[in-house]
């Protein structure tokens, strides 16, 4: 069984740029959730995708957007990057929208200069 | 505001002791509860999940849920230095199924 994979592992950008982060869900999982985790904080929910549609969103501005593909992989796009966007971005997949556990990838460390 | 609260610690226990981690939540409609372990610089790793009141055991780990009192706890028996990490409590509530996270409890197991 293939686990959740994220790419890239590390990324350095400058303010105002745009970034795309990618996530491949675990086999058999059709739901992907994205989280932002700042140093010393718990993960903050960005949004969730279920069968290619957004299924809930946290308190993040519209410049955070995403999509899910037919194979259930997903992308997180962030436009107009700000210094505060520097964080670990985590993708988690789960079996469906039910209360099943979420399994995390290794994350993408994004640094904004 | 729905919240999940944990004691930030650090919680320090000697090797071989029982570590007890606690989490309280505010939403009475919460349905499922998860404990994740996170090593520094790494992503969270699922340790336990529990849906029903009572205890659930898996090896050295026991999750305890009390919905009436709105708390969930994690017991780690025979603690090992490799258990030293931050333990995150997450609660799944609401129709959009998002996880609400605590800030985590730092555990240090001393040899």
PDB file of C-alpha atoms in Angstrom:
ATOM      1  CA  UNK A   1       0.000   0.000   0.000  1.00  0.00           C
ATOM      2  CA  UNK A   2       1.493   3.320  -1.116  1.00  0.00           C
ATOM      3  CA  UNK A   3       1.476   6.069   1.504  1.00  0.00           C
ATOM      4  CA  UNK A   4       0.862   9.777   1.090  1.00  0.00           C
ATOM      5  CA  UNK A   5       3.608  11.517  -0.862  1.00  0.00           C
ATOM      6  CA  UNK A   6       4.220  15.242  -1.127  1.00  0.00           C
ATOM      7  CA  UNK A   7       6.461  17.291  -3.373  1.00  0.00           C
ATOM      8  CA  UNK A   8       8.655  19.185  -3.174  1.00  0.00           C
ATOM      9  CA  UNK A   9      10.097  18.588   0.299  1.00  0.00           C
ATOM     10  CA  UNK A  10      11.564  22.057   0.587  1.00  0.00           C
ATOM     11  CA  UNK A  11      10.900  25.282  -1.289  1.00  0.00           C
ATOM     12  CA  UNK A  12      12.227  28.823  -1.050  1.00  0.00           C
ATOM     13  CA  UNK A  13      10.230  31.676  -2.571  1.00  0.00           C
ATOM     14  CA  UNK A  14      10.139  35.456  -2.306  1.00  0.00           C
ATOM     15  CA  UNK A  15       7.260  37.705  -1.376  1.00  0.00           C
ATOM     16  CA  UNK A  16       4.653  38.148  -4.100  1.00  0.00           C
ATOM     17  CA  UNK A  17       5.498  34.918  -5.907  1.00  0.00           C
ATOM     18  CA  UNK A  18       3.160  32.003  -6.446  1.00  0.00           C
ATOM     19  CA  UNK A  19       3.687  28.378  -5.410  1.00  0.00           C
ATOM     20  CA  UNK A  20       2.111  25.000  -6.167  1.00  0.00           C
ATOM     21  CA  UNK A  21       2.450  22.086  -3.774  1.00  0.00           C
ATOM     22  CA  UNK A  22       1.500  18.559  -4.745  1.00  0.00           C
ATOM     23  CA  UNK A  23       0.144  15.556  -2.915  1.00  0.00           C
ATOM     24  CA  UNK A  24      -0.567  11.970  -3.913  1.00  0.00           C
ATOM     25  CA  UNK A  25      -3.097  10.304  -1.648  1.00  0.00           C
ATOM     26  CA  UNK A  26      -2.706   6.869  -0.135  1.00  0.00           C
ATOM     27  CA  UNK A  27      -4.159   4.111  -2.305  1.00  0.00           C
ATOM     28  CA  UNK A  28      -7.838   3.554  -1.552  1.00  0.00           C
ATOM     29  CA  UNK A  29      -8.294   7.080  -0.183  1.00  0.00           C
ATOM     30  CA  UNK A  30     -10.541   9.595  -1.934  1.00  0.00           C
ATOM     31  CA  UNK A  31     -10.329  12.523   0.488  1.00  0.00           C
ATOM     32  CA  UNK A  32      -7.414  14.936   0.832  1.00  0.00           C
ATOM     33  CA  UNK A  33      -7.004  17.618   3.483  1.00  0.00           C
ATOM     34  CA  UNK A  34      -4.380  20.352   3.539  1.00  0.00           C
ATOM     35  CA  UNK A  35      -2.936  21.911   6.680  1.00  0.00           C
ATOM     36  CA  UNK A  36      -0.508  24.704   7.487  1.00  0.00           C
ATOM     37  CA  UNK A  37       1.707  24.237  10.525  1.00  0.00           C
ATOM     38  CA  UNK A  38       3.789  27.101  11.844  1.00  0.00           C
ATOM     39  CA  UNK A  39       6.663  26.408  14.202  1.00  0.00           C
ATOM     40  CA  UNK A  40       5.429  25.392  17.652  1.00  0.00           C
ATOM     41  CA  UNK A  41       1.786  25.334  16.589  1.00  0.00           C
ATOM     42  CA  UNK A  42      -0.736  22.632  15.818  1.00  0.00           C
ATOM     43  CA  UNK A  43      -1.800  22.108  12.213  1.00  0.00           C
ATOM     44  CA  UNK A  44      -4.308  24.648  10.902  1.00  0.00           C
ATOM     45  CA  UNK A  45      -6.946  23.344   8.487  1.00  0.00           C
ATOM     46  CA  UNK A  46      -6.814  24.984   5.058  1.00  0.00           C
ATOM     47  CA  UNK A  47      -9.367  22.933   3.093  1.00  0.00           C
ATOM     48  CA  UNK A  48     -10.488  19.439   2.217  1.00  0.00           C
ATOM     49  CA  UNK A  49     -11.268  17.836  -1.127  1.00  0.00           C
ATOM     50  CA  UNK A  50     -13.585  14.878  -1.607  1.00  0.00           C
ATOM     51  CA  UNK A  51     -14.018  13.347  -5.049  1.00  0.00           C
ATOM     52  CA  UNK A  52     -12.674  16.460  -6.790  1.00  0.00           C
ATOM     53  CA  UNK A  53     -14.859  18.959  -4.929  1.00  0.00           C
ATOM     54  CA  UNK A  54     -14.016  21.242  -2.021  1.00  0.00           C
ATOM     55  CA  UNK A  55     -15.603  19.840   1.134  1.00  0.00           C
ATOM     56  CA  UNK A  56     -14.902  22.467   3.755  1.00  0.00           C
ATOM     57  CA  UNK A  57     -12.497  25.347   4.200  1.00  0.00           C
ATOM     58  CA  UNK A  58     -10.705  26.904   7.151  1.00  0.00           C
ATOM     59  CA  UNK A  59      -9.967  30.571   7.821  1.00  0.00           C
ATOM     60  CA  UNK A  60      -7.559  31.130   4.966  1.00  0.00           C
ATOM     61  CA  UNK A  61      -7.831  33.902   2.329  1.00  0.00           C
ATOM     62  CA  UNK A  62      -8.840  33.163  -1.284  1.00  0.00           C
ATOM     63  CA  UNK A  63      -5.225  33.330  -2.423  1.00  0.00           C
ATOM     64  CA  UNK A  64      -5.016  29.793  -0.991  1.00  0.00           C
ATOM     65  CA  UNK A  65      -6.693  27.568  -3.546  1.00  0.00           C
ATOM     66  CA  UNK A  66      -6.610  23.936  -4.483  1.00  0.00           C
ATOM     67  CA  UNK A  67      -7.945  21.176  -6.602  1.00  0.00           C
ATOM     68  CA  UNK A  68      -8.219  17.428  -6.666  1.00  0.00           C
ATOM     69  CA  UNK A  69      -7.719  15.262  -9.719  1.00  0.00           C
ATOM     70  CA  UNK A  70      -9.661  12.136 -10.828  1.00  0.00           C
ATOM     71  CA  UNK A  71      -6.913   9.930  -9.354  1.00  0.00           C
ATOM     72  CA  UNK A  72      -7.500  11.787  -6.008  1.00  0.00           C
ATOM     73  CA  UNK A  73      -4.118  13.477  -6.019  1.00  0.00           C
ATOM     74  CA  UNK A  74      -4.279  17.145  -5.080  1.00  0.00           C
ATOM     75  CA  UNK A  75      -2.573  20.507  -5.440  1.00  0.00           C
ATOM     76  CA  UNK A  76      -2.384  23.483  -3.117  1.00  0.00           C
ATOM     77  CA  UNK A  77      -1.761  26.833  -4.787  1.00  0.00           C
ATOM     78  CA  UNK A  78      -0.796  29.971  -2.935  1.00  0.00           C
ATOM     79  CA  UNK A  79      -0.676  33.316  -4.739  1.00  0.00           C
ATOM     80  CA  UNK A  80       0.929  36.600  -3.686  1.00  0.00           C
ATOM     81  CA  UNK A  81       3.109  34.920  -1.078  1.00  0.00           C
ATOM     82  CA  UNK A  82       3.628  36.721   2.220  1.00  0.00           C
ATOM     83  CA  UNK A  83       6.317  36.250   4.857  1.00  0.00           C
ATOM     84  CA  UNK A  84       3.747  34.697   7.221  1.00  0.00           C
ATOM     85  CA  UNK A  85       3.137  31.925   4.709  1.00  0.00           C
ATOM     86  CA  UNK A  86       6.432  30.380   5.786  1.00  0.00           C
ATOM     87  CA  UNK A  87       5.415  27.066   7.355  1.00  0.00           C
ATOM     88  CA  UNK A  88       5.231  23.318   6.977  1.00  0.00           C
ATOM     89  CA  UNK A  89       2.397  22.401   4.619  1.00  0.00           C
ATOM     90  CA  UNK A  90       0.872  19.040   5.314  1.00  0.00           C
ATOM     91  CA  UNK A  91      -1.341  16.908   3.157  1.00  0.00           C
ATOM     92  CA  UNK A  92      -3.419  14.123   4.695  1.00  0.00           C
ATOM     93  CA  UNK A  93      -5.605  11.568   2.992  1.00  0.00           C
ATOM     94  CA  UNK A  94      -8.436   9.460   4.336  1.00  0.00           C
ATOM     95  CA  UNK A  95     -10.745   6.738   3.107  1.00  0.00           C
ATOM     96  CA  UNK A  96     -13.760   8.999   2.679  1.00  0.00           C
ATOM     97  CA  UNK A  97     -15.589  11.906   4.246  1.00  0.00           C
ATOM     98  CA  UNK A  98     -16.571   9.816   7.211  1.00  0.00           C
ATOM     99  CA  UNK A  99     -14.755   9.842  10.500  1.00  0.00           C
ATOM    100  CA  UNK A 100     -11.875   7.722   9.310  1.00  0.00           C
ATOM    101  CA  UNK A 101      -8.335   8.604  10.410  1.00  0.00           C
ATOM    102  CA  UNK A 102      -6.233  10.877   8.247  1.00  0.00           C
ATOM    103  CA  UNK A 103      -2.744   9.818   7.233  1.00  0.00           C
ATOM    104  CA  UNK A 104      -0.102  12.438   6.574  1.00  0.00           C
ATOM    105  CA  UNK A 105       2.632  12.867   4.026  1.00  0.00           C
ATOM    106  CA  UNK A 106       6.064  14.132   5.050  1.00  0.00           C
ATOM    107  CA  UNK A 107       5.112  17.731   4.304  1.00  0.00           C
ATOM    108  CA  UNK A 108       6.578  20.572   2.284  1.00  0.00           C
ATOM    109  CA  UNK A 109       8.686  23.130   4.125  1.00  0.00           C
ATOM    110  CA  UNK A 110       8.012  26.520   2.505  1.00  0.00           C
ATOM    111  CA  UNK A 111      10.260  29.462   3.298  1.00  0.00           C
ATOM    112  CA  UNK A 112       9.429  32.977   2.128  1.00  0.00           C
ATOM    113  CA  UNK A 113      12.274  35.490   1.890  1.00  0.00           C
TER     114      UNK A 113
ATOM    115  CA  UNK B   1     -15.516  28.835  18.934  1.00  0.00           C
ATOM    116  CA  UNK B   2     -14.836  25.129  18.839  1.00  0.00           C
ATOM    117  CA  UNK B   3     -11.586  24.333  20.603  1.00  0.00           C
ATOM    118  CA  UNK B   4      -9.339  21.508  21.578  1.00  0.00           C
ATOM    119  CA  UNK B   5      -7.064  22.141  24.531  1.00  0.00           C
ATOM    120  CA  UNK B   6      -3.965  20.355  25.709  1.00  0.00           C
ATOM    121  CA  UNK B   7      -1.394  21.070  28.380  1.00  0.00           C
ATOM    122  CA  UNK B   8       1.662  22.230  26.432  1.00  0.00           C
ATOM    123  CA  UNK B   9       4.077  20.620  28.895  1.00  0.00           C
ATOM    124  CA  UNK B  10       6.815  19.683  28.812  1.00  0.00           C
ATOM    125  CA  UNK B  11       5.786  16.488  30.527  1.00  0.00           C
ATOM    126  CA  UNK B  12       8.826  14.661  31.808  1.00  0.00           C
ATOM    127  CA  UNK B  13       8.708  11.012  32.893  1.00  0.00           C
ATOM    128  CA  UNK B  14      11.428   8.451  33.654  1.00  0.00           C
ATOM    129  CA  UNK B  15      11.983   5.522  31.338  1.00  0.00           C
ATOM    130  CA  UNK B  16       9.589   2.680  32.129  1.00  0.00           C
ATOM    131  CA  UNK B  17       6.963   4.917  33.731  1.00  0.00           C
ATOM    132  CA  UNK B  18       3.427   5.615  32.537  1.00  0.00           C
ATOM    133  CA  UNK B  19       2.948   8.880  30.646  1.00  0.00           C
ATOM    134  CA  UNK B  20      -0.537  10.381  30.802  1.00  0.00           C
ATOM    135  CA  UNK B  21      -1.584  12.953  28.211  1.00  0.00           C
ATOM    136  CA  UNK B  22      -4.909  14.773  28.382  1.00  0.00           C
ATOM    137  CA  UNK B  23      -7.091  16.658  25.954  1.00  0.00           C
ATOM    138  CA  UNK B  24     -10.399  18.473  26.404  1.00  0.00           C
ATOM    139  CA  UNK B  25     -12.752  19.628  23.694  1.00  0.00           C
ATOM    140  CA  UNK B  26     -15.624  22.055  23.620  1.00  0.00           C
ATOM    141  CA  UNK B  27     -17.958  20.709  20.918  1.00  0.00           C
ATOM    142  CA  UNK B  28     -20.359  18.158  22.404  1.00  0.00           C
ATOM    143  CA  UNK B  29     -21.210  16.994  18.901  1.00  0.00           C
ATOM    144  CA  UNK B  30     -17.683  15.673  18.313  1.00  0.00           C
ATOM    145  CA  UNK B  31     -17.699  12.178  16.914  1.00  0.00           C
ATOM    146  CA  UNK B  32     -14.153  10.919  16.568  1.00  0.00           C
ATOM    147  CA  UNK B  33     -10.916  11.524  18.373  1.00  0.00           C
ATOM    148  CA  UNK B  34      -7.334  11.011  17.327  1.00  0.00           C
ATOM    149  CA  UNK B  35      -3.896  11.035  18.862  1.00  0.00           C
ATOM    150  CA  UNK B  36      -0.921  11.822  16.672  1.00  0.00           C
ATOM    151  CA  UNK B  37       2.761  11.790  17.521  1.00  0.00           C
ATOM    152  CA  UNK B  38       5.029  14.362  15.909  1.00  0.00           C
ATOM    153  CA  UNK B  39       8.797  14.384  16.073  1.00  0.00           C
ATOM    154  CA  UNK B  40      10.546  17.705  15.561  1.00  0.00           C
ATOM    155  CA  UNK B  41      10.566  18.676  11.884  1.00  0.00           C
ATOM    156  CA  UNK B  42       8.464  15.669  10.881  1.00  0.00           C
ATOM    157  CA  UNK B  43       4.805  15.223   9.996  1.00  0.00           C
ATOM    158  CA  UNK B  44       2.193  13.873  12.443  1.00  0.00           C
ATOM    159  CA  UNK B  45       1.920  10.102  12.742  1.00  0.00           C
ATOM    160  CA  UNK B  46      -1.351   8.473  13.791  1.00  0.00           C
ATOM    161  CA  UNK B  47      -1.040   6.647  17.127  1.00  0.00           C
ATOM    162  CA  UNK B  48      -4.622   5.915  18.165  1.00  0.00           C
ATOM    163  CA  UNK B  49      -8.193   6.759  17.307  1.00  0.00           C
ATOM    164  CA  UNK B  50     -11.320   6.242  19.363  1.00  0.00           C
ATOM    165  CA  UNK B  51     -15.001   6.742  18.669  1.00  0.00           C
ATOM    166  CA  UNK B  52     -16.837   5.291  21.682  1.00  0.00           C
ATOM    167  CA  UNK B  53     -16.763   5.996  25.386  1.00  0.00           C
ATOM    168  CA  UNK B  54     -14.329   3.856  27.330  1.00  0.00           C
ATOM    169  CA  UNK B  55     -10.834   2.545  26.740  1.00  0.00           C
ATOM    170  CA  UNK B  56      -9.099   1.333  23.618  1.00  0.00           C
ATOM    171  CA  UNK B  57      -5.756  -0.416  23.895  1.00  0.00           C
ATOM    172  CA  UNK B  58      -3.076  -0.962  21.255  1.00  0.00           C
ATOM    173  CA  UNK B  59       0.219  -2.313  22.534  1.00  0.00           C
ATOM    174  CA  UNK B  60       1.689   0.152  25.019  1.00  0.00           C
ATOM    175  CA  UNK B  61      -0.896   2.803  24.169  1.00  0.00           C
ATOM    176  CA  UNK B  62      -4.374   3.237  25.656  1.00  0.00           C
ATOM    177  CA  UNK B  63      -6.844   5.898  24.588  1.00  0.00           C
ATOM    178  CA  UNK B  64      -9.620   6.819  26.994  1.00  0.00           C
ATOM    179  CA  UNK B  65     -12.729   8.746  25.981  1.00  0.00           C
ATOM    180  CA  UNK B  66     -15.328  10.340  28.238  1.00  0.00           C
ATOM    181  CA  UNK B  67     -17.880  12.219  26.155  1.00  0.00           C
ATOM    182  CA  UNK B  68     -19.905  13.373  29.170  1.00  0.00           C
ATOM    183  CA  UNK B  69     -16.852  15.157  30.564  1.00  0.00           C
ATOM    184  CA  UNK B  70     -15.555  16.024  27.099  1.00  0.00           C
ATOM    185  CA  UNK B  71     -12.069  14.706  27.505  1.00  0.00           C
ATOM    186  CA  UNK B  72      -9.880  12.173  25.823  1.00  0.00           C
ATOM    187  CA  UNK B  73      -6.583  10.920  27.176  1.00  0.00           C
ATOM    188  CA  UNK B  74      -3.620   8.866  26.006  1.00  0.00           C
ATOM    189  CA  UNK B  75      -1.663   6.588  28.317  1.00  0.00           C
ATOM    190  CA  UNK B  76       1.759   5.329  27.304  1.00  0.00           C
ATOM    191  CA  UNK B  77       2.944   2.399  29.393  1.00  0.00           C
ATOM    192  CA  UNK B  78       6.607   1.443  29.805  1.00  0.00           C
ATOM    193  CA  UNK B  79       7.671   4.782  28.304  1.00  0.00           C
ATOM    194  CA  UNK B  80      10.805   4.706  26.175  1.00  0.00           C
ATOM    195  CA  UNK B  81      13.172   7.533  25.203  1.00  0.00           C
ATOM    196  CA  UNK B  82      11.955   7.049  21.612  1.00  0.00           C
ATOM    197  CA  UNK B  83       8.494   8.155  22.799  1.00  0.00           C
ATOM    198  CA  UNK B  84       9.890  11.659  23.348  1.00  0.00           C
ATOM    199  CA  UNK B  85       7.899  13.806  20.943  1.00  0.00           C
ATOM    200  CA  UNK B  86       4.962  16.188  20.751  1.00  0.00           C
ATOM    201  CA  UNK B  87       1.577  14.490  21.037  1.00  0.00           C
ATOM    202  CA  UNK B  88      -1.284  16.141  19.210  1.00  0.00           C
ATOM    203  CA  UNK B  89      -4.936  15.606  19.982  1.00  0.00           C
ATOM    204  CA  UNK B  90      -7.359  16.056  17.080  1.00  0.00           C
ATOM    205  CA  UNK B  91     -11.133  16.022  17.156  1.00  0.00           C
ATOM    206  CA  UNK B  92     -13.406  15.518  14.165  1.00  0.00           C
ATOM    207  CA  UNK B  93     -16.558  17.556  14.473  1.00  0.00           C
ATOM    208  CA  UNK B  94     -19.110  19.154  12.261  1.00  0.00           C
ATOM    209  CA  UNK B  95     -20.542  18.329   8.898  1.00  0.00           C
ATOM    210  CA  UNK B  96     -17.426  19.226   6.923  1.00  0.00           C
ATOM    211  CA  UNK B  97     -15.425  16.604   8.769  1.00  0.00           C
ATOM    212  CA  UNK B  98     -12.457  18.872   9.412  1.00  0.00           C
ATOM    213  CA  UNK B  99     -10.084  18.003  12.193  1.00  0.00           C
ATOM    214  CA  UNK B 100      -9.667  20.533  14.995  1.00  0.00           C
ATOM    215  CA  UNK B 101      -6.249  20.299  16.577  1.00  0.00           C
ATOM    216  CA  UNK B 102      -4.795  21.030  19.960  1.00  0.00           C
ATOM    217  CA  UNK B 103      -1.399  22.704  20.184  1.00  0.00           C
ATOM    218  CA  UNK B 104       0.212  19.516  21.423  1.00  0.00           C
ATOM    219  CA  UNK B 105       1.903  18.275  24.581  1.00  0.00           C
ATOM    220  CA  UNK B 106       5.670  17.864  24.589  1.00  0.00           C
ATOM    221  CA  UNK B 107       6.753  14.603  26.231  1.00  0.00           C
ATOM    222  CA  UNK B 108      10.306  13.883  27.375  1.00  0.00           C
ATOM    223  CA  UNK B 109      11.183  10.367  28.523  1.00  0.00           C
ATOM    224  CA  UNK B 110      14.405  10.397  30.499  1.00  0.00           C
ATOM    225  CA  UNK B 111      16.724   7.338  30.442  1.00  0.00           C
TER     226      UNK B 111
END
